[in-house]
PDB file of C-alpha atoms in Angstrom:
ATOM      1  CA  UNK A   1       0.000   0.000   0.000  1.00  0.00           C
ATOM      2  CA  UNK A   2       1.496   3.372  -0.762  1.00  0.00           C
ATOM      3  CA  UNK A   3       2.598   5.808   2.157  1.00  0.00           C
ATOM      4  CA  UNK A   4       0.116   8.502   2.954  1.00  0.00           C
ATOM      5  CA  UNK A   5       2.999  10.616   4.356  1.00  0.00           C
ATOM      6  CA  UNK A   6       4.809  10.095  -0.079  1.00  0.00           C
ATOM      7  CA  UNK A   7       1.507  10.832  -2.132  1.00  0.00           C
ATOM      8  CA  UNK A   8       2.081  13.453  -5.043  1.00  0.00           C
ATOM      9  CA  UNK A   9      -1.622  14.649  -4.812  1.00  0.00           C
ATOM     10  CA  UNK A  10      -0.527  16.586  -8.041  1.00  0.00           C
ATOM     11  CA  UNK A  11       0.452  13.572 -10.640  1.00  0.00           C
ATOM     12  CA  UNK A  12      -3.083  11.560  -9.010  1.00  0.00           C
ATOM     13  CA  UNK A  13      -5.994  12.335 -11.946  1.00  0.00           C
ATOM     14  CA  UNK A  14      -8.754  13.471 -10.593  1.00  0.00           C
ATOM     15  CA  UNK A  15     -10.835  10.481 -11.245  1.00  0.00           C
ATOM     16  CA  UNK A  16      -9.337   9.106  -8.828  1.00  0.00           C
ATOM     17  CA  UNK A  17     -11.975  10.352  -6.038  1.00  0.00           C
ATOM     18  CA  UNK A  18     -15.075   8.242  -6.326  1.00  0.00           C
ATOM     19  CA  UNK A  19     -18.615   9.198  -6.127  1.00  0.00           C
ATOM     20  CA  UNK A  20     -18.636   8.884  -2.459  1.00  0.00           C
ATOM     21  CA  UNK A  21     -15.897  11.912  -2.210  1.00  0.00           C
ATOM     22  CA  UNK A  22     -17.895  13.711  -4.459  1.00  0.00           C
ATOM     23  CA  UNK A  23     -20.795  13.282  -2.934  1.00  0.00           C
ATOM     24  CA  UNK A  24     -19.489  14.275   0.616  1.00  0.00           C
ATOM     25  CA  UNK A  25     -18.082  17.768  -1.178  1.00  0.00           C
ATOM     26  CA  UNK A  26     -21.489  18.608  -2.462  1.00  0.00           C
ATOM     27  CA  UNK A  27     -22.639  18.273   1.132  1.00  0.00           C
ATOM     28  CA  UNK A  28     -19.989  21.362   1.848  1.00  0.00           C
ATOM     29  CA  UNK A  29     -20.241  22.965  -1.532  1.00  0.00           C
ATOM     30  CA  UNK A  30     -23.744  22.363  -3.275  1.00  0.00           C
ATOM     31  CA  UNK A  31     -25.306  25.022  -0.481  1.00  0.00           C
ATOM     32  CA  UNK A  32     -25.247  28.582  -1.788  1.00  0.00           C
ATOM     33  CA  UNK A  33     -23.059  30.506   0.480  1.00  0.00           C
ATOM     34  CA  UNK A  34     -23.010  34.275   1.521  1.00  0.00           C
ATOM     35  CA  UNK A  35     -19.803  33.900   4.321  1.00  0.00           C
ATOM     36  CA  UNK A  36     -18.057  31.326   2.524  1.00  0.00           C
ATOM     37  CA  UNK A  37     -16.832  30.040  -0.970  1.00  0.00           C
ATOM     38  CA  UNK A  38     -18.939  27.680  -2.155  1.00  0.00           C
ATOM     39  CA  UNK A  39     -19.289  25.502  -5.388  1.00  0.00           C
ATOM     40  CA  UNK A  40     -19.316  28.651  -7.665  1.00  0.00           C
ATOM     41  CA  UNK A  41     -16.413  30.017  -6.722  1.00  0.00           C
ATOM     42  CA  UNK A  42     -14.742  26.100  -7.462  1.00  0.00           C
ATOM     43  CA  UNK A  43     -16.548  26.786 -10.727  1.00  0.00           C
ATOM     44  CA  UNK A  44     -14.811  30.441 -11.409  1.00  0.00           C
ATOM     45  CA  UNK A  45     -11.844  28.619 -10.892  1.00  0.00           C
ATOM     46  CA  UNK A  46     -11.888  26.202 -13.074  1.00  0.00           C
ATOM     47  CA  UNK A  47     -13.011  28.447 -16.310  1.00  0.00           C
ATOM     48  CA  UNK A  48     -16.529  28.017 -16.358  1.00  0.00           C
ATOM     49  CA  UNK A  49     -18.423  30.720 -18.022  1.00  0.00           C
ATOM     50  CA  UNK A  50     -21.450  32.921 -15.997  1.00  0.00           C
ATOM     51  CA  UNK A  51     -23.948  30.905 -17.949  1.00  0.00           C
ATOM     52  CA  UNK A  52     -22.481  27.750 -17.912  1.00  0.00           C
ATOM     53  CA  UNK A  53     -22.644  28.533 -13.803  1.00  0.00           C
ATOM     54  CA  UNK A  54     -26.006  29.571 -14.049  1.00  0.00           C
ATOM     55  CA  UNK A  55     -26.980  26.407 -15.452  1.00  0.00           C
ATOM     56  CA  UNK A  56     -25.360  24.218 -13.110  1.00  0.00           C
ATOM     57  CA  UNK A  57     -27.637  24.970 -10.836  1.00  0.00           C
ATOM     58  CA  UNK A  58     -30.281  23.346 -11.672  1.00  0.00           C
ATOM     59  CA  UNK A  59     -28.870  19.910 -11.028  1.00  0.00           C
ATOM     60  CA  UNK A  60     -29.061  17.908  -7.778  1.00  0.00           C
ATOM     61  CA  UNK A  61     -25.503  17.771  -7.385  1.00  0.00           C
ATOM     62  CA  UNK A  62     -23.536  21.178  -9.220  1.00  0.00           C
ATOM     63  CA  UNK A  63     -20.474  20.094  -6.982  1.00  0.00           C
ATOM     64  CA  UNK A  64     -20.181  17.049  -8.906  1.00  0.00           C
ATOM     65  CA  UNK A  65     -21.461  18.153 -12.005  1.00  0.00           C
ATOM     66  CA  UNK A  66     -18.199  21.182 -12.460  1.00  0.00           C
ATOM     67  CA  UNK A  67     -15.863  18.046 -10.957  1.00  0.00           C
ATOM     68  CA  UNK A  68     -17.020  15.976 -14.202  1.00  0.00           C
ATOM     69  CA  UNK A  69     -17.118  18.528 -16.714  1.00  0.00           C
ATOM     70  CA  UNK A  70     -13.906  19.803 -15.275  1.00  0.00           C
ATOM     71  CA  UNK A  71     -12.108  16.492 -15.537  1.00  0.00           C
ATOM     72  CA  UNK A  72     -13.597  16.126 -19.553  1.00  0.00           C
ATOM     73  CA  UNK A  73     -12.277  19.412 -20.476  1.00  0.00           C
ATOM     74  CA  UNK A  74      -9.289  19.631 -18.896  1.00  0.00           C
ATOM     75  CA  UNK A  75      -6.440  17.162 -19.404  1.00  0.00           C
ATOM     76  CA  UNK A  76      -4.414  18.069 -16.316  1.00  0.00           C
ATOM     77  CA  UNK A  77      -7.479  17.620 -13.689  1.00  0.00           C
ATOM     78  CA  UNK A  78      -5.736  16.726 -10.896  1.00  0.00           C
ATOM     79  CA  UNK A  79      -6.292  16.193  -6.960  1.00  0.00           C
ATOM     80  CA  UNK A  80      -3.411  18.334  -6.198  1.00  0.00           C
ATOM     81  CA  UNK A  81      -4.999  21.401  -8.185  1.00  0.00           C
ATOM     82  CA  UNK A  82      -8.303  20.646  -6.703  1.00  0.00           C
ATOM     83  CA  UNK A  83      -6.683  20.879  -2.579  1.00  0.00           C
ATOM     84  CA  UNK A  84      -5.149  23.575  -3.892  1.00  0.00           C
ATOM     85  CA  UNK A  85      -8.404  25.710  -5.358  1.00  0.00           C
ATOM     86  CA  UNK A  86      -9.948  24.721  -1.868  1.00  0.00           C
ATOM     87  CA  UNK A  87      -7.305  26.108   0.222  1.00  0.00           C
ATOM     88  CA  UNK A  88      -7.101  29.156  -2.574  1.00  0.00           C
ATOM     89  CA  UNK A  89     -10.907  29.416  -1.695  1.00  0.00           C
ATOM     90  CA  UNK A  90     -10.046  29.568   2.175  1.00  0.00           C
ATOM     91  CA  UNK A  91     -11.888  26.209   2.523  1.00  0.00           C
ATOM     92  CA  UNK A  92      -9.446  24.883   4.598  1.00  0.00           C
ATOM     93  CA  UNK A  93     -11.892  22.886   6.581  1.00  0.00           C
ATOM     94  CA  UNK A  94     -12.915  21.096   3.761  1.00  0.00           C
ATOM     95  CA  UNK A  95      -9.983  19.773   2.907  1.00  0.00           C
ATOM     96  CA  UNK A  96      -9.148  18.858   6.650  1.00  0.00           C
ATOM     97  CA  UNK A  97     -12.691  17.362   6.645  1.00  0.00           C
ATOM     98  CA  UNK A  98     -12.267  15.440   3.712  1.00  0.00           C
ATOM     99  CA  UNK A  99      -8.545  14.459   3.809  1.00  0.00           C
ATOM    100  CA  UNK A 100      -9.112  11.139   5.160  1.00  0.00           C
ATOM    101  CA  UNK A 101     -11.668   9.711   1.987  1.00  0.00           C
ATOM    102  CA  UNK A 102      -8.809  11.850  -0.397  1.00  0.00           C
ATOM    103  CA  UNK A 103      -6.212   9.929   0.894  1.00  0.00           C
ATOM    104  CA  UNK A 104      -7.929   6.728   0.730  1.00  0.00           C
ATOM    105  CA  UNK A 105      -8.890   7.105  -2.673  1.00  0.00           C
ATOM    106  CA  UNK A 106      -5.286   8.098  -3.914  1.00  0.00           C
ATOM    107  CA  UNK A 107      -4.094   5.437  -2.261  1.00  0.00           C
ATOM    108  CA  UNK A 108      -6.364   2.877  -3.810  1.00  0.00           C
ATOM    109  CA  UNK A 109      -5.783   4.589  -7.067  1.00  0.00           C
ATOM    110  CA  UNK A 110      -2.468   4.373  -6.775  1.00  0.00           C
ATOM    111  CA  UNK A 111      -2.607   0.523  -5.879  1.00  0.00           C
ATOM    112  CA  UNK A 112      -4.729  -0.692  -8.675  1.00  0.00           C
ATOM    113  CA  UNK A 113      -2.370   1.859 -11.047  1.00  0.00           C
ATOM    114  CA  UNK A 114       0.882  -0.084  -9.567  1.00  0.00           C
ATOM    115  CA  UNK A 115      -1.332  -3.650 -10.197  1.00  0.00           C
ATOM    116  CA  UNK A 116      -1.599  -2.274 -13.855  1.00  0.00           C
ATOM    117  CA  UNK A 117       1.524  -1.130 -14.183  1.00  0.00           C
ATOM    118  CA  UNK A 118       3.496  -3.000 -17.513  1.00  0.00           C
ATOM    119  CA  UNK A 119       6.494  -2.482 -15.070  1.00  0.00           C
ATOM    120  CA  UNK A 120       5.034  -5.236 -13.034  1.00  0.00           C
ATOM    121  CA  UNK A 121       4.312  -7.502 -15.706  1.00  0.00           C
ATOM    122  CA  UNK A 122       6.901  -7.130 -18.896  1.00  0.00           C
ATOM    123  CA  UNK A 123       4.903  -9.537 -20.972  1.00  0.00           C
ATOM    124  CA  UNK A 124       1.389 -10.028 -20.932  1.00  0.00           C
ATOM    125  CA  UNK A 125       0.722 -13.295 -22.277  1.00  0.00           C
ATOM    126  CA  UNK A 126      -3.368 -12.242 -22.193  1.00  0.00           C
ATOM    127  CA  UNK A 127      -4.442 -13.603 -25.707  1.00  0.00           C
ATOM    128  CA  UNK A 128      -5.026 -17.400 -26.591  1.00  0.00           C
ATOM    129  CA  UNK A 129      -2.517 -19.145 -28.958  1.00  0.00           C
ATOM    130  CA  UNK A 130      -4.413 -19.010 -32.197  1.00  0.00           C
ATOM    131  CA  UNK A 131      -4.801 -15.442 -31.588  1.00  0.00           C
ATOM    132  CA  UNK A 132      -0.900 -14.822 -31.301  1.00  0.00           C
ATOM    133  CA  UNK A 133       1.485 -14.507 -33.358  1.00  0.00           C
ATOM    134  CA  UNK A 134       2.931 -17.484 -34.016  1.00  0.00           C
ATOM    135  CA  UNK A 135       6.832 -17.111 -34.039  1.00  0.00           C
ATOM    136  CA  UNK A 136       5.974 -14.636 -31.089  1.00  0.00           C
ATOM    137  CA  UNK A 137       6.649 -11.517 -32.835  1.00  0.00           C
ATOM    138  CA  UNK A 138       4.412  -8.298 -32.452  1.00  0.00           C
ATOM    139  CA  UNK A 139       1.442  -9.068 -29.946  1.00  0.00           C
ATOM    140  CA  UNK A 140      -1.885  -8.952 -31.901  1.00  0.00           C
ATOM    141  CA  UNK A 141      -3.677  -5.984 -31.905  1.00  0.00           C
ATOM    142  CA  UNK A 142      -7.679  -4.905 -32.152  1.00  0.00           C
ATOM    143  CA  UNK A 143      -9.857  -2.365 -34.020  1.00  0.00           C
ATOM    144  CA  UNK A 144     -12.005  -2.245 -30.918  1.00  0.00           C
ATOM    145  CA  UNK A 145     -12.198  -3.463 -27.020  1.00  0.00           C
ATOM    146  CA  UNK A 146     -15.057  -4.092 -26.002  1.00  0.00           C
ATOM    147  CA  UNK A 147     -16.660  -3.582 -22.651  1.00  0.00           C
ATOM    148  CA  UNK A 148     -19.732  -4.486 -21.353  1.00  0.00           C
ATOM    149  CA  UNK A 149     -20.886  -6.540 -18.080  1.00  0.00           C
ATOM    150  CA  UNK A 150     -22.091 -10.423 -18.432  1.00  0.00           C
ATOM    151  CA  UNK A 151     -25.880  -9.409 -18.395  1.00  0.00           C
ATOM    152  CA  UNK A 152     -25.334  -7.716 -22.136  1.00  0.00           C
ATOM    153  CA  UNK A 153     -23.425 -10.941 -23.376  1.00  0.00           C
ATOM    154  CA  UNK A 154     -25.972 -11.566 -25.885  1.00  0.00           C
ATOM    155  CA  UNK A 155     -25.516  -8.647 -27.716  1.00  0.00           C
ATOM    156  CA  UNK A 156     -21.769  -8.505 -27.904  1.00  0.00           C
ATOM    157  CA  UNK A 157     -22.533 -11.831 -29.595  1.00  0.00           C
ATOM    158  CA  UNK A 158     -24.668 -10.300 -32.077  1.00  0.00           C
ATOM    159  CA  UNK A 159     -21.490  -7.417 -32.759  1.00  0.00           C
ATOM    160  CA  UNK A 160     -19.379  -9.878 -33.292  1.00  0.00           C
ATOM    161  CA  UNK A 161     -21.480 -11.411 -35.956  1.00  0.00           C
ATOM    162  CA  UNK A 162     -22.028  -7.734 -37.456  1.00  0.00           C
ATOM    163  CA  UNK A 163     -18.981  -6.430 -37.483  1.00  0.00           C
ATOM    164  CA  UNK A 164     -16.348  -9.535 -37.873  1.00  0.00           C
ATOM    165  CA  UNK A 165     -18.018 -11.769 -39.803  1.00  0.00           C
ATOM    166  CA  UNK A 166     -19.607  -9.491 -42.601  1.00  0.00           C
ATOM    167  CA  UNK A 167     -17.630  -7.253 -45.177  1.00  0.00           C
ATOM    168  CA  UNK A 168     -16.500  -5.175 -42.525  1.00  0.00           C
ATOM    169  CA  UNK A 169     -14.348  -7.877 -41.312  1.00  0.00           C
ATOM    170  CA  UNK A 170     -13.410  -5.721 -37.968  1.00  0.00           C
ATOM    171  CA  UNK A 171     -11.173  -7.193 -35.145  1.00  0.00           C
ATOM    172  CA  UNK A 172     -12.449  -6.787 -31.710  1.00  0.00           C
ATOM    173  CA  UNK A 173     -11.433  -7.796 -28.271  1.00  0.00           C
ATOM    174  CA  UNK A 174     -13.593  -9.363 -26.633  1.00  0.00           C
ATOM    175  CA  UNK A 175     -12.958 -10.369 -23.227  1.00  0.00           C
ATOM    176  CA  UNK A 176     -14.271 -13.787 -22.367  1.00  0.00           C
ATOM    177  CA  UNK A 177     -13.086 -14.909 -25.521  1.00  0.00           C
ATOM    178  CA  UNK A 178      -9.588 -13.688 -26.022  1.00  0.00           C
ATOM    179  CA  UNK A 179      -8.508 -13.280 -22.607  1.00  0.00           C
ATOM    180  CA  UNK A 180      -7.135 -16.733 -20.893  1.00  0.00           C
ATOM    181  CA  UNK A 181      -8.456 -17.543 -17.558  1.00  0.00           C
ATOM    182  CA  UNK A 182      -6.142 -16.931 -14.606  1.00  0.00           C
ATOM    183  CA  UNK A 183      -4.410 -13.796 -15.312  1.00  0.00           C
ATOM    184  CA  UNK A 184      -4.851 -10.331 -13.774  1.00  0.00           C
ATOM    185  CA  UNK A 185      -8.325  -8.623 -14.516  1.00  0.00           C
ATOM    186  CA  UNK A 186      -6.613  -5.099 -13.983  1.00  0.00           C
ATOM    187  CA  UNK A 187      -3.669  -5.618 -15.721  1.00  0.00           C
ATOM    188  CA  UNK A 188      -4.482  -7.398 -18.864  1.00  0.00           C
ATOM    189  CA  UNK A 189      -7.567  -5.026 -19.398  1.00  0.00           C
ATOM    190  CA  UNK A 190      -5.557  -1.815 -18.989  1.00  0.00           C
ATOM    191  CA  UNK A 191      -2.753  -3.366 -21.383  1.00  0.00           C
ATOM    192  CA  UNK A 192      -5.294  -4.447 -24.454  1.00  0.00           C
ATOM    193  CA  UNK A 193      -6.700  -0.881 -24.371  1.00  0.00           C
ATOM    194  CA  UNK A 194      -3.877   1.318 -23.837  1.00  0.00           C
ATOM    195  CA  UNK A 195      -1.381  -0.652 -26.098  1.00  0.00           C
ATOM    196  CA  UNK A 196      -3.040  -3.143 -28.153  1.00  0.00           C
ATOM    197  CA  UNK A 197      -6.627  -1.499 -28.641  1.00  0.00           C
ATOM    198  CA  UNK A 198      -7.033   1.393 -31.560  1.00  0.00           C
ATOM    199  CA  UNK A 199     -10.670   1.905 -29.789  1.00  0.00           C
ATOM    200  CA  UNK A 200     -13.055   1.194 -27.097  1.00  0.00           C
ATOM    201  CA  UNK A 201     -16.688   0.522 -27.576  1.00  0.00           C
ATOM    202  CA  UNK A 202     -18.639   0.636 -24.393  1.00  0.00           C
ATOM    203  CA  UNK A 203     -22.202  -1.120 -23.890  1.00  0.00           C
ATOM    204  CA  UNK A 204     -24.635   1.006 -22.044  1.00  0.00           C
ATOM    205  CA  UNK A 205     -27.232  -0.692 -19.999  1.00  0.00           C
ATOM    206  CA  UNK A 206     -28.475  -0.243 -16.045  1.00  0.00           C
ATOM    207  CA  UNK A 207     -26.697  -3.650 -15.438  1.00  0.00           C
ATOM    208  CA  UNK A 208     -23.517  -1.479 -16.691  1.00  0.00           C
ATOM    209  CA  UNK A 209     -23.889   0.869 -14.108  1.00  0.00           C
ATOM    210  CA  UNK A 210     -23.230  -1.708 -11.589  1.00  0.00           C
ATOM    211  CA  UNK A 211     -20.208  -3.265 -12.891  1.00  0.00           C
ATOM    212  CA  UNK A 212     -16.760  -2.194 -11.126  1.00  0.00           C
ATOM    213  CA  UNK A 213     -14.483  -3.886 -14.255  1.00  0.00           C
ATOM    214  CA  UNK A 214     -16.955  -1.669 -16.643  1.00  0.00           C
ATOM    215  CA  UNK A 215     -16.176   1.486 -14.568  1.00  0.00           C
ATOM    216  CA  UNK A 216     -12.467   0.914 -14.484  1.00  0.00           C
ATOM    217  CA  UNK A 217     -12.259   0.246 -17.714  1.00  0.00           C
ATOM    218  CA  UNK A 218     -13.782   3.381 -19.208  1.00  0.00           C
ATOM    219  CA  UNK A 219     -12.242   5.774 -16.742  1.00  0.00           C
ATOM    220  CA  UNK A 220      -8.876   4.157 -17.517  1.00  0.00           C
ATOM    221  CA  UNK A 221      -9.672   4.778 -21.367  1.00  0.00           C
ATOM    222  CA  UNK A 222     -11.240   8.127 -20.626  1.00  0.00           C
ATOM    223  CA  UNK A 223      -7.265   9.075 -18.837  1.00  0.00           C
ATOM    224  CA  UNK A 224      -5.467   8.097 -22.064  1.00  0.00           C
ATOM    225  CA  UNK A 225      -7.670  10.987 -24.191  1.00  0.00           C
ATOM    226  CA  UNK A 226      -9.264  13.448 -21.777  1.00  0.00           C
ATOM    227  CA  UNK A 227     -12.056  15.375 -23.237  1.00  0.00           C
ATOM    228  CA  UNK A 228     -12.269  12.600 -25.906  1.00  0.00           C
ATOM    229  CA  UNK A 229      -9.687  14.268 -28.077  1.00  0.00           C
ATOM    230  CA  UNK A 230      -9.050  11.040 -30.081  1.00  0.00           C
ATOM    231  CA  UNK A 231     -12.551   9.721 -30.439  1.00  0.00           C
ATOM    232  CA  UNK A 232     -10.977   6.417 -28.824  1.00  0.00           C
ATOM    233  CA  UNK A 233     -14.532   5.815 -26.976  1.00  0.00           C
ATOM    234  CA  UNK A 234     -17.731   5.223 -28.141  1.00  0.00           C
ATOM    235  CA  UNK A 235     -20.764   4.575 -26.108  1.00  0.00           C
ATOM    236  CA  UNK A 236     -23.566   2.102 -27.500  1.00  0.00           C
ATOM    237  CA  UNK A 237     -27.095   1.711 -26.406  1.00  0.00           C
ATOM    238  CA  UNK A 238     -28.804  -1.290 -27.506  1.00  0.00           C
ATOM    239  CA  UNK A 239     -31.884  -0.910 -25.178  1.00  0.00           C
ATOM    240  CA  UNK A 240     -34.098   1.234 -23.091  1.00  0.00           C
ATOM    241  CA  UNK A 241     -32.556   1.906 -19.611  1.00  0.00           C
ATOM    242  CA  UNK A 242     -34.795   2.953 -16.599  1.00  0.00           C
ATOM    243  CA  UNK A 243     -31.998   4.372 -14.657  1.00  0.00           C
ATOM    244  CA  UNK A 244     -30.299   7.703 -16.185  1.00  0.00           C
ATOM    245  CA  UNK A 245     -26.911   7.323 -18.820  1.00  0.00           C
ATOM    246  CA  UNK A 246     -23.810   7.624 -17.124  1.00  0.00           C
ATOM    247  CA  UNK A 247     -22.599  11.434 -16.905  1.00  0.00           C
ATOM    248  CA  UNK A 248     -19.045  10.657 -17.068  1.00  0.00           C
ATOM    249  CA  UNK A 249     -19.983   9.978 -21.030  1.00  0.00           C
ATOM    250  CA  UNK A 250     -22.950  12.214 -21.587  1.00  0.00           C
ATOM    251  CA  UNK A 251     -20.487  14.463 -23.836  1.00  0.00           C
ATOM    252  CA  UNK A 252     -19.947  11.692 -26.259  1.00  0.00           C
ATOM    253  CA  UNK A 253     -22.065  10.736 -29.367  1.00  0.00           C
ATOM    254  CA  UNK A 254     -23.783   7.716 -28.755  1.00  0.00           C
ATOM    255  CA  UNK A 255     -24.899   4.918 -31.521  1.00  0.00           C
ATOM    256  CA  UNK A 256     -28.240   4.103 -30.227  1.00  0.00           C
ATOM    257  CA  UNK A 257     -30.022   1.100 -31.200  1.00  0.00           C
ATOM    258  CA  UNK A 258     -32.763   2.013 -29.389  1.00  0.00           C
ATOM    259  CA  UNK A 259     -34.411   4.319 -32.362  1.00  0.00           C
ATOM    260  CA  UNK A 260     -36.526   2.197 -34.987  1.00  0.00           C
ATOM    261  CA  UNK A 261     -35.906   4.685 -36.791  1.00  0.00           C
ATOM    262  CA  UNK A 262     -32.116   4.740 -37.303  1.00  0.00           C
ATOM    263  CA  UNK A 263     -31.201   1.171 -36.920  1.00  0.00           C
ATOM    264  CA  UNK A 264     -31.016   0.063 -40.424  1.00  0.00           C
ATOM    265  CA  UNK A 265     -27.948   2.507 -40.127  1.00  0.00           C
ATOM    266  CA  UNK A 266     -26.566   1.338 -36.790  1.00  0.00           C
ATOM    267  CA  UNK A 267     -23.878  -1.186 -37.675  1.00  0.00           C
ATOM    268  CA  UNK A 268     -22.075   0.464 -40.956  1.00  0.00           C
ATOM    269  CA  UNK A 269     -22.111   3.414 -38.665  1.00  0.00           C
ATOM    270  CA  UNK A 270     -20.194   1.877 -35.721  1.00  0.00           C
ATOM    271  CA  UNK A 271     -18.413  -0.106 -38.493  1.00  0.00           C
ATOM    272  CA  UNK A 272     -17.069   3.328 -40.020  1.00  0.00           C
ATOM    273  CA  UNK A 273     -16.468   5.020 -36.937  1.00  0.00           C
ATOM    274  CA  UNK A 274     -14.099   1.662 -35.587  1.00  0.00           C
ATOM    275  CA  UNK A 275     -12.238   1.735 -39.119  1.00  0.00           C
ATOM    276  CA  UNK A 276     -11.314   5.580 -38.736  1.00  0.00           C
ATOM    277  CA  UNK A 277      -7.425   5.920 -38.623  1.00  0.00           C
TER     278      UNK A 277
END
């Protein structure tokens, strides 16, 4: 476990604090303020515009809503800049407050980060033989990884018959199927995206929601292009959801299955949007 006393709050991302830090700010922040700073003076200092403020607050939450838009927009998002706007603010008992669940969550970043690490593991032997290059050259690589939870199995079934075995003869990475049993969830999953993976599609469904491998996986991707500056994700729906989309990827466009209307265009859509360069 890393040393409390060592952290560099200023390298840690800030998704790194989970919802239940975020939720614990709004309980300081969310309340408008006359004596102290509160969430729109976090706002003012991270760029936001005087309507874009204005707007925020009419959502449950407009602590956590600047956090997330915050951490899309800007690529150097970090905890240490955060601490730093709240001691700027003369919120110092927010941070003192809160520094227990910050620490915690850097330090449980920080161990799932060192678990990932290629350091750790040189060569990741993740893909079955067929799939490998035989004379053990250049690890195979994918047009798309895909992630979705076991509930949604189904229709990453049906994308693999769409997309690899039609004209568009895509390669995707599939977990369950390419991935041997036994190795590291953390690390193999990190390593086919980052290195191996041109593009990530992610499967949207409540079940989703739920799943801790889905939500590493797409804020790991999400950290290798903040603000989506690469187009390297792209959200699918393939049914109706009761429970609201994800906000972490409400600013990306999303291929929705869901619309009679537009489905006959669906799959050459995704198709052309996994064969971009």
């Amino acid at each position: 476990m890393a040393d409390s006393s060592n952290i560099d709050y200023s390298s840690i991302p800030l998704i790194a604090l989970n919802f239940g830090f975020r939720k614990e700010l709004g309980l300081y922040l969310n309340p408008r303020n006359n004596v102290a700073a509160d969430w729109t003076t976090l706002a003012e200092m991270m760029g936001f515009s005087y309507l874009e403020i204005r707007n925020y607050e009419t959502y449950d939450s407009p602590t956590a809503r600047i956090l997330e838009d915050w951490q899309s927009r800007c690529p150097n998002a970090t905890v240490g800049k955060l601490m730093s706007m709240l001691e700027e603010a003369e919120r110092k008992d927010v941070l003192t407050d809160l520094a227990p669940l910050i620490e915690n969550n850097c330090i449980e970043f920080l161990k799932k980060r060192k678990e990932t690490s290629p350091v750790q593991v040189p060569e990741v032997d993740s893909l079955t033989q067929e799939n490998n290059d035989p004379m053990g050259h250049m690890p195979e690589t994918f047009d798309a990884f895909i992630c979705y939870c076991q509930s949604d199995i189904d229709f990453v079934h049906e994308m693999i018959r769409q997309l690899e075995q039609t004209e568009y003869k895509l390669k995707l990475c599939v977990f369950d199927r390419d991935v041997l049993p036994g190795t590291c969830v953390w690390t193999v999953t990190s390593e086919l995206i980052e290195t191996r993976c041109k593009r990530m599609v992610v499967v949207i469904s409540d079940d989703y929601l739920d799943s801790d491998e889905c939500d590493f996986q797409t804020k790991f991707a999400l950290s290798l292009c903040p603000g989506a500056q690469k187009k390297r994700l792209i959200p699918v729906v393939y049914k109706r959801m009761q429970r609201p989309f994800p906000s972490i990827l409400r600013f990306l466009t999303v291929c929705d299955y869901t619309r009679p209307s537009t489905q006959s265009w669906f799959w050459g859509r995704l198709a052309k949007a996994l064969s971009l360069p």
